[in-house]
Short mmCIF file of C-alpha atoms and ligand atoms in Angstrom, two decimals:
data_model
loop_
_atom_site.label_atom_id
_atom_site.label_comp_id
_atom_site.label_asym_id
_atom_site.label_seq_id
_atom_site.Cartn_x
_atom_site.Cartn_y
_atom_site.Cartn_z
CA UNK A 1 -15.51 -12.46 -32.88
CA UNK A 2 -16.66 -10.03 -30.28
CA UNK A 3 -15.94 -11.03 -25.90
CA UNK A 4 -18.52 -8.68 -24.73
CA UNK A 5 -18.88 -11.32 -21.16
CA UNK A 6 -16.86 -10.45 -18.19
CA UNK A 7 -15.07 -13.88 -18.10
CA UNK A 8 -14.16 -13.77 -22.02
CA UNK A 9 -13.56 -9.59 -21.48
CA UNK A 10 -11.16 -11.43 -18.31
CA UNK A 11 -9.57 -13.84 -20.20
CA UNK A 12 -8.75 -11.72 -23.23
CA UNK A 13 -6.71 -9.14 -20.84
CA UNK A 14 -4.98 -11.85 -19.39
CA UNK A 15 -3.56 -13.53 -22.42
CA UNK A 16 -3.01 -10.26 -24.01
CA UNK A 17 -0.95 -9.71 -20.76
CA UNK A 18 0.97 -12.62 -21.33
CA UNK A 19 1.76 -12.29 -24.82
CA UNK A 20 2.61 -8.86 -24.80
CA UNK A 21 5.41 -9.51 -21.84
CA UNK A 22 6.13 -12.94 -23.64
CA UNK A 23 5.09 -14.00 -20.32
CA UNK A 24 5.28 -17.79 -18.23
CA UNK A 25 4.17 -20.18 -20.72
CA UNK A 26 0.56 -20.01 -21.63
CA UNK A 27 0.60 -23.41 -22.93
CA UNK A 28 1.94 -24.82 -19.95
CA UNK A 29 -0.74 -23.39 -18.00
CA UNK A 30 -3.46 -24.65 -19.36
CA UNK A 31 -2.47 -28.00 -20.21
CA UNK A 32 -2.02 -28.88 -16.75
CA UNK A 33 -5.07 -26.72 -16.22
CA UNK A 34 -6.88 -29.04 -18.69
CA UNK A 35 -5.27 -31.89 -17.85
CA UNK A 36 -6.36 -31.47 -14.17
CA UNK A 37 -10.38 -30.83 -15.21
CA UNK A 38 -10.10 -33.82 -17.67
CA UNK A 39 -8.99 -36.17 -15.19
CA UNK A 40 -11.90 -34.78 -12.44
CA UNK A 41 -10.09 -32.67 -10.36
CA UNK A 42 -10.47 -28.52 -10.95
CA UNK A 43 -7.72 -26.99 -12.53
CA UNK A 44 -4.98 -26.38 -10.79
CA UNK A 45 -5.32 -22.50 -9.20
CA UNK A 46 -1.85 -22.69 -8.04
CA UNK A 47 -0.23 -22.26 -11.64
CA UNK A 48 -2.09 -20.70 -12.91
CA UNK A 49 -5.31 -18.79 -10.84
CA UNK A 50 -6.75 -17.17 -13.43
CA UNK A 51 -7.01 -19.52 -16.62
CA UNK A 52 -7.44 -22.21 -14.21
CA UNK A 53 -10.96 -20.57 -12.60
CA UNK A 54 -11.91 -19.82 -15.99
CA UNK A 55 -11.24 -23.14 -17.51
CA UNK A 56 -13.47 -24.54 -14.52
CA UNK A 57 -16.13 -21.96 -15.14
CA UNK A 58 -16.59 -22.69 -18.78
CA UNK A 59 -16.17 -26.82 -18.57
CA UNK A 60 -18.58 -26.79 -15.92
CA UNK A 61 -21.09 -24.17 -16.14
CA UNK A 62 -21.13 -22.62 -19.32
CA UNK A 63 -20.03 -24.33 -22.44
CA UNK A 64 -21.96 -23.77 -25.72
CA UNK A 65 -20.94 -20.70 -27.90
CA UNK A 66 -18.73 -19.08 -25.01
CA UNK A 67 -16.44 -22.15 -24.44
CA UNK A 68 -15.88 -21.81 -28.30
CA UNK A 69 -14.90 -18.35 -28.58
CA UNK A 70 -12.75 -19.26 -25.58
CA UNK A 71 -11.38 -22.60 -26.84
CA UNK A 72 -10.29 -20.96 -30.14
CA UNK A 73 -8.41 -17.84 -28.18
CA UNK A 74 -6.58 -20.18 -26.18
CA UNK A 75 -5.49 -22.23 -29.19
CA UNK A 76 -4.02 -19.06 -30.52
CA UNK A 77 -2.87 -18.01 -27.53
CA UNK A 78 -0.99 -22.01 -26.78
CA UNK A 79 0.14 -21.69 -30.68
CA UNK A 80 1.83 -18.20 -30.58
CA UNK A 81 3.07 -18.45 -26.64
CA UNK A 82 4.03 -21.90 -27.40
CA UNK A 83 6.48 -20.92 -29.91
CA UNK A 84 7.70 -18.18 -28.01
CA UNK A 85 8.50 -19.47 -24.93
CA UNK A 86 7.67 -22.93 -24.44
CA UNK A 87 7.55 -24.54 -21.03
CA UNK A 88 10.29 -23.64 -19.19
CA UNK A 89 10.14 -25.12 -15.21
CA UNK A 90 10.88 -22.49 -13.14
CA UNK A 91 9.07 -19.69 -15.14
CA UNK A 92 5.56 -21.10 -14.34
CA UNK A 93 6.19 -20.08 -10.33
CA UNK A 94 4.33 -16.42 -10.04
CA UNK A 95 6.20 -13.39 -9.46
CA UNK A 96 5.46 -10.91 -7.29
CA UNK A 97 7.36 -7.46 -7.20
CA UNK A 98 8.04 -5.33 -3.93
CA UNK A 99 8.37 -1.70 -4.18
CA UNK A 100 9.04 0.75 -1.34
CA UNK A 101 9.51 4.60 -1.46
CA UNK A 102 12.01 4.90 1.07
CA UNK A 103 13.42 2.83 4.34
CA UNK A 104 11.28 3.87 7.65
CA UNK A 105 10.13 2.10 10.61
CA UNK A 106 6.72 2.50 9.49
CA UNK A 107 7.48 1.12 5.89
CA UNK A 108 9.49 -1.81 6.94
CA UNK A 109 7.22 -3.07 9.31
CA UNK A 110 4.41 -2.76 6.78
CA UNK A 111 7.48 -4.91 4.37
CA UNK A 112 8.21 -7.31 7.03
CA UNK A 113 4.76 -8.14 8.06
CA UNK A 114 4.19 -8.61 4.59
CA UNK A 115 6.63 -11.23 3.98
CA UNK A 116 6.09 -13.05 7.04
CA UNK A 117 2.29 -13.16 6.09
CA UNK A 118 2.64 -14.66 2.65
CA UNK A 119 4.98 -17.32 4.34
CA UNK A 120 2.19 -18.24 6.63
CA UNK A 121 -0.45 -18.63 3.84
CA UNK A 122 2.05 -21.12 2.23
CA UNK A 123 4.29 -19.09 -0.27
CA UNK A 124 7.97 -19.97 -0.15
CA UNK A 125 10.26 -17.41 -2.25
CA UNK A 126 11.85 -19.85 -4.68
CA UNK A 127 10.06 -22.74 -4.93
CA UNK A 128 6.37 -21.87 -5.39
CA UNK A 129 6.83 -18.30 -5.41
CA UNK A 130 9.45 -15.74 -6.66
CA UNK A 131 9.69 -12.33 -4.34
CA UNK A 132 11.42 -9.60 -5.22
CA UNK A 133 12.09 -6.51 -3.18
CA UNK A 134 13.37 -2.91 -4.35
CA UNK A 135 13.41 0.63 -1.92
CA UNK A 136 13.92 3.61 -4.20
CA UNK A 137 15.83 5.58 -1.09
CA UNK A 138 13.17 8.37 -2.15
CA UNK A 139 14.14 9.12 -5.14
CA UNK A 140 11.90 9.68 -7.71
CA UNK A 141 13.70 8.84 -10.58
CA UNK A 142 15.01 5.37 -8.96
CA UNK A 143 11.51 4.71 -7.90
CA UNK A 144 10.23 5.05 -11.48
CA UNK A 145 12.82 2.61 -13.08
CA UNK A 146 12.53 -0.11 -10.26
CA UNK A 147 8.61 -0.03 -11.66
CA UNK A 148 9.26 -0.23 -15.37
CA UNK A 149 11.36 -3.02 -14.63
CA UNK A 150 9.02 -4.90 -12.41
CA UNK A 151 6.29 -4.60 -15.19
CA UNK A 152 8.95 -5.86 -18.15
CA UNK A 153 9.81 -8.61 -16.38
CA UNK A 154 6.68 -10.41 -16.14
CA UNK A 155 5.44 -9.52 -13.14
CA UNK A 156 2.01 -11.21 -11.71
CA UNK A 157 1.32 -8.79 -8.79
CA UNK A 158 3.10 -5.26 -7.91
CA UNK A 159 3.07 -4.51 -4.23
CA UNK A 160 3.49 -0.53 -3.91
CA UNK A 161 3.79 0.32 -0.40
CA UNK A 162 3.70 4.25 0.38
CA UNK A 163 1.80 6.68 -1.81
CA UNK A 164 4.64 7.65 -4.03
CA UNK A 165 4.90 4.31 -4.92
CA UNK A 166 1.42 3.28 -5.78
CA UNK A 167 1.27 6.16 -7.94
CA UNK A 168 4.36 5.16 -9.98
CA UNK A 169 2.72 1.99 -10.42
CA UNK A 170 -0.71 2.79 -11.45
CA UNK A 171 1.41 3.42 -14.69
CA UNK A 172 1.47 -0.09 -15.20
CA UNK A 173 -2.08 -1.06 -13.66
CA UNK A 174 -3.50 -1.91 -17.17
CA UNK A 175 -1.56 -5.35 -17.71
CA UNK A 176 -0.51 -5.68 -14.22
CA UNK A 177 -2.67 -5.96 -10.73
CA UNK A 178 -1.05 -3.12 -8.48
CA UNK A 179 -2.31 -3.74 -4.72
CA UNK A 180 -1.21 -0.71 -2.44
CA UNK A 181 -0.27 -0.69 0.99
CA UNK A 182 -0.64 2.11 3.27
CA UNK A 183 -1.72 4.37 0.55
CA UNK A 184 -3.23 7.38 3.37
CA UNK A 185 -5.74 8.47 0.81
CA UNK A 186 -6.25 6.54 -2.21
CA UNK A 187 -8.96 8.48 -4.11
CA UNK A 188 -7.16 11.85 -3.66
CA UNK A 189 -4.25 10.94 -4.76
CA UNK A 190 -6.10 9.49 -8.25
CA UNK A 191 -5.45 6.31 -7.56
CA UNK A 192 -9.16 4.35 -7.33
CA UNK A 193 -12.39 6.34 -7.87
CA UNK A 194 -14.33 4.10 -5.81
CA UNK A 195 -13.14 1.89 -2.57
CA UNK A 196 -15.97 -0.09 -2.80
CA UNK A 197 -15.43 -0.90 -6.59
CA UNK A 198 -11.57 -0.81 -7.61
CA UNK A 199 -11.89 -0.50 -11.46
CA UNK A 200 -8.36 0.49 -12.38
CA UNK A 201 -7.09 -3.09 -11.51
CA UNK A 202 -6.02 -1.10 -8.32
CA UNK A 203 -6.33 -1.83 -5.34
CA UNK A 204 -4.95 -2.28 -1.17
CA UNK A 205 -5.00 -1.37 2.59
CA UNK A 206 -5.06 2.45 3.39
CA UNK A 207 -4.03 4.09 6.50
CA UNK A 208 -6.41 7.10 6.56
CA UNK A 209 -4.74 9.30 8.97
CA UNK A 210 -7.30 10.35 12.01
CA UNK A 211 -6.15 14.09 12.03
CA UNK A 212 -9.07 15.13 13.92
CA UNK A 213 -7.89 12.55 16.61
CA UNK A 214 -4.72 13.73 16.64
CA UNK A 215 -5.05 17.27 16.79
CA UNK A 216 -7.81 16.86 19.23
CA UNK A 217 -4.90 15.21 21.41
CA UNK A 218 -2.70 18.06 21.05
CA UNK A 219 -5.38 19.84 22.26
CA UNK A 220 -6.31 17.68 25.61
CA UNK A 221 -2.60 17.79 26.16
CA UNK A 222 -2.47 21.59 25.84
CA UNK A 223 -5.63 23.59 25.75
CA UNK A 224 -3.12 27.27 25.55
CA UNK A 225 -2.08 25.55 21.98
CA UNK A 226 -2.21 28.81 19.71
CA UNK A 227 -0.23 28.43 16.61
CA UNK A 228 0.29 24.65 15.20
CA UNK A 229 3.04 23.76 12.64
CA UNK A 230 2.65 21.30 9.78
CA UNK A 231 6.04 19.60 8.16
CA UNK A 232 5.84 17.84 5.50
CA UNK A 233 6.88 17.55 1.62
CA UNK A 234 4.54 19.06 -0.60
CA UNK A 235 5.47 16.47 -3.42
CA UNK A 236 3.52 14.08 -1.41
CA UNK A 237 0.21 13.28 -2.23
CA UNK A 238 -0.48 11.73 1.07
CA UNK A 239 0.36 14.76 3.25
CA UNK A 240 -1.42 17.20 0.68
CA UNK A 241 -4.51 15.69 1.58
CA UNK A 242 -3.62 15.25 5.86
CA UNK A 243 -2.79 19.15 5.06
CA UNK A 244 -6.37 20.04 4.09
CA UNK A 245 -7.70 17.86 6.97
CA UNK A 246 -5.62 19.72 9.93
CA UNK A 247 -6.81 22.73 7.93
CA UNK A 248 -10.18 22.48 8.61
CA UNK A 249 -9.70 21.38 11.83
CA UNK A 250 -7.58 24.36 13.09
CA UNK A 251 -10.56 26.84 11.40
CA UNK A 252 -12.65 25.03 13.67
CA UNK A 253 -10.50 25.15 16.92
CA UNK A 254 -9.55 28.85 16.11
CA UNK A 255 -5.85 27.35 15.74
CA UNK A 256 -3.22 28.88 13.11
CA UNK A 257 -1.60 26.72 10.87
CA UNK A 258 2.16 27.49 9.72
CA UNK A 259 3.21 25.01 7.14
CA UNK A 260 6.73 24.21 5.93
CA UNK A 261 7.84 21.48 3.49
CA UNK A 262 11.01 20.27 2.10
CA UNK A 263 12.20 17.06 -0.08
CA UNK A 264 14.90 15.84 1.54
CA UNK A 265 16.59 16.06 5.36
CA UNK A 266 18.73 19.05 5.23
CA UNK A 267 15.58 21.19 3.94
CA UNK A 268 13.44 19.46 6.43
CA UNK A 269 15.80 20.07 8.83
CA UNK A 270 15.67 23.88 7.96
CA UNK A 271 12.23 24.31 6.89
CA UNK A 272 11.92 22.38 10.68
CA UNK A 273 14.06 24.91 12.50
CA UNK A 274 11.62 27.62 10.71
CA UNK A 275 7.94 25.97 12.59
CA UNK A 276 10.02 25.98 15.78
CA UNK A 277 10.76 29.19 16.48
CA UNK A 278 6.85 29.96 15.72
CA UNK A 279 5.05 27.16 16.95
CA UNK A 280 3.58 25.86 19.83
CA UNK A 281 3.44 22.42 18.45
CA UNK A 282 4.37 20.42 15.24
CA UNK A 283 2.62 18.02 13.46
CA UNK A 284 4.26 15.85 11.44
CA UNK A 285 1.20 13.78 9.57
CA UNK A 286 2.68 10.58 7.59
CA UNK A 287 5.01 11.84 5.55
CA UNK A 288 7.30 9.57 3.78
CA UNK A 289 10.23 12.08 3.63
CA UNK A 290 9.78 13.74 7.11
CA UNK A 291 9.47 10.06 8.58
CA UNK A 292 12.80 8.78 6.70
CA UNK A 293 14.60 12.33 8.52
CA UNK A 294 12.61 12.32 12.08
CA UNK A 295 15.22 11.68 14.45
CA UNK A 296 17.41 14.82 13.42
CA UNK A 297 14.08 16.47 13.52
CA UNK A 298 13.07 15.61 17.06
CA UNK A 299 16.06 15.90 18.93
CA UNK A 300 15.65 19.71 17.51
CA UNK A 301 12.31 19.69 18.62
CA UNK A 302 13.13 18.44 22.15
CA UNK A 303 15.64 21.51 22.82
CA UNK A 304 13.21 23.78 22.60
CA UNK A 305 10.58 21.88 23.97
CA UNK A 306 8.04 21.98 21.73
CA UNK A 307 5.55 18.94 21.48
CA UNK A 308 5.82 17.28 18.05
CA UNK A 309 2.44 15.24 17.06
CA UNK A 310 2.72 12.14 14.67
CA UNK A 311 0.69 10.16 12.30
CA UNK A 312 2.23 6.67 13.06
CA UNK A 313 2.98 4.71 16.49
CA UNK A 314 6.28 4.42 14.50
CA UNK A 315 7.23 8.15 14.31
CA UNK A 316 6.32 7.66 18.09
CA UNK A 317 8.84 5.15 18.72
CA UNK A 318 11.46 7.19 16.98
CA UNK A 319 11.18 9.96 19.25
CA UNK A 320 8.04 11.79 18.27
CA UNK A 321 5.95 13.20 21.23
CA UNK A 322 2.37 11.22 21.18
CA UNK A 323 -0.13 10.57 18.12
CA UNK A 324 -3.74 8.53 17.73
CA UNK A 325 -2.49 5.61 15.22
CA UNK A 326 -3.33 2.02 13.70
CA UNK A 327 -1.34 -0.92 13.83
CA UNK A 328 0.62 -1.30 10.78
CA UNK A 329 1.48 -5.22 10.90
CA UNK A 330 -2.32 -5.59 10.31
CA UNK A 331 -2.40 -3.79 7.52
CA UNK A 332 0.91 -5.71 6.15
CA UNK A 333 -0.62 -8.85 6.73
CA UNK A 334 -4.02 -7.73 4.85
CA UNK A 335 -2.30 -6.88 2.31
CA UNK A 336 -0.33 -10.37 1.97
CA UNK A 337 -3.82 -11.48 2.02
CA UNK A 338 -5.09 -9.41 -0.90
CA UNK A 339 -1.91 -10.92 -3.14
CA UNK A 340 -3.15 -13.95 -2.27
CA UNK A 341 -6.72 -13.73 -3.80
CA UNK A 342 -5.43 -12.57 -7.01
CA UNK A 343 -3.03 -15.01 -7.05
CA UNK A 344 -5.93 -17.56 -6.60
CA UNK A 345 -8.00 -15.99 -9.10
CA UNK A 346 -9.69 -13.41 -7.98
CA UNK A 347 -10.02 -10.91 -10.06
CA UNK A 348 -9.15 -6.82 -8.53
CA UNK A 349 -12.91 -5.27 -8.80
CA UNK A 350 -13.76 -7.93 -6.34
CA UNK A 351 -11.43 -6.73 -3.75
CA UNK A 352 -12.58 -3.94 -2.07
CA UNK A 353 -9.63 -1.29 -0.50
CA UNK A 354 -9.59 -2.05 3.28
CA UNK A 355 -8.99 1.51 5.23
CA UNK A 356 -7.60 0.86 8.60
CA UNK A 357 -8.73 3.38 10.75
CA UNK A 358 -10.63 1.38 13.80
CA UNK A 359 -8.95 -0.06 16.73
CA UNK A 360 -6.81 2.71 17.49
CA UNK A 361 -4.21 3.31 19.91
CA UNK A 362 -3.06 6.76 21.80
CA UNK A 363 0.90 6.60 21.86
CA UNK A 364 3.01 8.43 23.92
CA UNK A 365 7.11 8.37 23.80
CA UNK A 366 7.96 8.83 27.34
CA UNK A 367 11.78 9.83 27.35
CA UNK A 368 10.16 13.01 25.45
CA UNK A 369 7.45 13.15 27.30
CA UNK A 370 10.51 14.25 29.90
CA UNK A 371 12.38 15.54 27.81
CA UNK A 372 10.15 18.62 26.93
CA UNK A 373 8.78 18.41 30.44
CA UNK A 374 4.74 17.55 30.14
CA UNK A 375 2.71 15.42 31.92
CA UNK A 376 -0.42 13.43 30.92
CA UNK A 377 -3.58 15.01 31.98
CA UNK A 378 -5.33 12.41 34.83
CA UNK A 379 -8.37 11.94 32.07
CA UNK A 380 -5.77 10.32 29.35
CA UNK A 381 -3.83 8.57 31.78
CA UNK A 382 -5.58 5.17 31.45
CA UNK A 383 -5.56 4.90 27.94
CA UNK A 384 -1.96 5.98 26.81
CA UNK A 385 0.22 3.31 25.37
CA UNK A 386 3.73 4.46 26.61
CA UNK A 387 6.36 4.00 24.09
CA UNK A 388 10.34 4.20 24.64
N1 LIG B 401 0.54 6.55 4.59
C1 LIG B 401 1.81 6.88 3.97
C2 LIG B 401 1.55 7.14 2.49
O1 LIG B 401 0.43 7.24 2.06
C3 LIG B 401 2.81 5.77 4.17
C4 LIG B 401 3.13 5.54 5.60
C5 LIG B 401 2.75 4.48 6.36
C6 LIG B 401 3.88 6.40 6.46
N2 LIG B 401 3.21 4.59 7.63
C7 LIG B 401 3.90 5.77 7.72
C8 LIG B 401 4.53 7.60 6.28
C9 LIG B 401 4.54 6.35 8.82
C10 LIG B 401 5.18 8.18 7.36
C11 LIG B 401 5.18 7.55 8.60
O2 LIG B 401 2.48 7.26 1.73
#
């Protein structure tokens, strides 16, 4: 037998799936599927999305030599899950893992928004759903084993949020949809090939960083702006690629870029110390680690008085000095809403990576807009969101 069509090629890697992670019961699943399209109705997407669309596909529009092949893999399938597992009640509710690189403002909004969204499209954690939630408190090593457990323990989705994460996942992308959040820059950091056409059973929301809008701010805030520091942790793929972008930019603009990086606070904190005695301004682009140690690394900034530029309205809040940023409980909520397709069915290449980089907001902390003693120039004035 050869499944050369998409739906068999489909089906095949999601039985496979299950078997492999002796996974809910397969027979389960269909039966009610079946049961459902025998008695008229379509088969039920809430237990099981994918076999369920299938089923309906094949009963209703195909048949003939395809509904064999597929009628004869899920026999196997039912015989050799069945036996494994059987139906056991709770099992049949779908899983879907949370992991996060570290704790930030940024990151648990992005968390929180994503909860409260899959509430309001009808999910509640233990009785149609089961949620789970892990933070690796940056470090790698956790981060790697929270993801090799979410894929051995039968898993339906894994939520990545943060770069780091995604990339820990993608390990387990072939038998499990991954769908990223807030993943800056999703094709440099090998993750998807194509936005447009996720074919790595990858996919999310992206926050590309506007660096050109940001620095551009620096600049309307201080046209003497000479020498520009960059922060951030070189491990990241994220600020790697936010790094090449400011780099270009400060070619342009005749600007020279001093870069520092460090993997956890207390090198932040010195590599930090380093850009201020130099600089004329700091930018600190999304950066998981430098986010996680900001407030240590603005109060420093704020004694000397030297303007520190963010990538998030978050790193704003906590003290940075302005940035040019989305609004990140969108992007949790689209995300939600991407769990929820494949959930229903839908299978990853048909979900396209949604880059939030539109409706953007100039942010401006005003305690250290004081603190380092600036004042907005008249043209800016009307669109600054002030932030305490
Ligand atoms: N975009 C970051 C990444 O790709 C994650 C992130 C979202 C972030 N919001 C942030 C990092 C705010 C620092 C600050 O990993």
């Amino acid at each position: 037998m050869d499944f050369q069509g998409r739906r068999e090629r489909q089906l095949v890697k999601y039985l496979r799936r299950m078997l492999a992670l002796k996974a809910r019961s397969v027979e389960c699943i269909l039966k009610s599927g079946y049961e459902n399209i025998k008695s008229g109705g379509t088969a039920d997407e809430q237990i099981c999305p994918e076999v369920g669309r299938l089923l309906d596909g094949f009963f209703f529009n195909k048949g003939g030599k395809g509904m064999k092949k597929i009628l004869t893999l899920i026999m196997i399938a039912c015989m050799m899950v069945g036996i494994l597992t059987g139906c056991q009640g709770k099992n049949d509710v779908p899983k879907v893992s949370v992991a996060q690189i570290v704790e930030h403002k940024s990151l648990n909004e992005i968390r929180d928004s994503f909860h409260e969204e899959m509430k309001a499209l009808g999910y509640k954690d233990g009785e149609n759903i089961q949620l789970e939630f892990k933070d690796a408190g940056n470090q790698r090593n956790t981060l790697n084993s929270i993801l090799s457990t979410f894929a051995g323990n039968q898993s339906d989705v894994i939520v990545a949020i943060a770069t780091p994460t995604a990339i820990a996942a993608a390990n387990y992308s072939e038998d499990i949809p991954i769908v990223f959040s807030a993943v800056s820059d999703p094709i440099q950091s090998g993750l998807i090939d194509d936005l447009q056409h996720p074919n790595k059973n990858i996919t999310g929301t992206s926050d590309e960083i506007q660096v050109d809008k940001i620095l551009s701010l620096a600049l309307e805030m201080d046209p003497n702006m000479k020498k520009l520091g960059f922060i951030y942790n070189s491990g990241e793929a994220n600020s790697v690629s936010n790094l090449e972008k400011a780099k270009v930019f400060c070619k342009e603009h005749n600007l020279t870029l001093i870069e520092a990086s460090g993997t956890n606070i207390s090198e932040m904190q010195s590599a930090f110390s380093v850009l201020l005695n130099k600089c004329d301004a700091i930018f600190a682009p999304n950066d998981n680690t430098v986010a996680s140690s900001i407030s240590a690394l603005v109060e420093l900034a704020n004694k000397k008085k030297v303007p520190v530029y963010a990538g998030a309205d978050s790193m704003v809040s906590d003290g940075c000095f302005a940035t040019v940023g989305i609004n990140y409980t969108e992007l949790g909520k689209e995300t939600a809403r991407m769990v929820n397709q494949i959930l229903k069915g839908k299978d990853v290449s048909e979900i396209p990576v949604k880059v939030f980089k539109d409706d953007l907001n100039i942010y401006v902390n005003e305690d250290t807009l004081q603190a380092i003693g600036r004042t907005i120039p008249k043209q800016l004035k009307e669109q600054v969101v002030m932030m305490k």
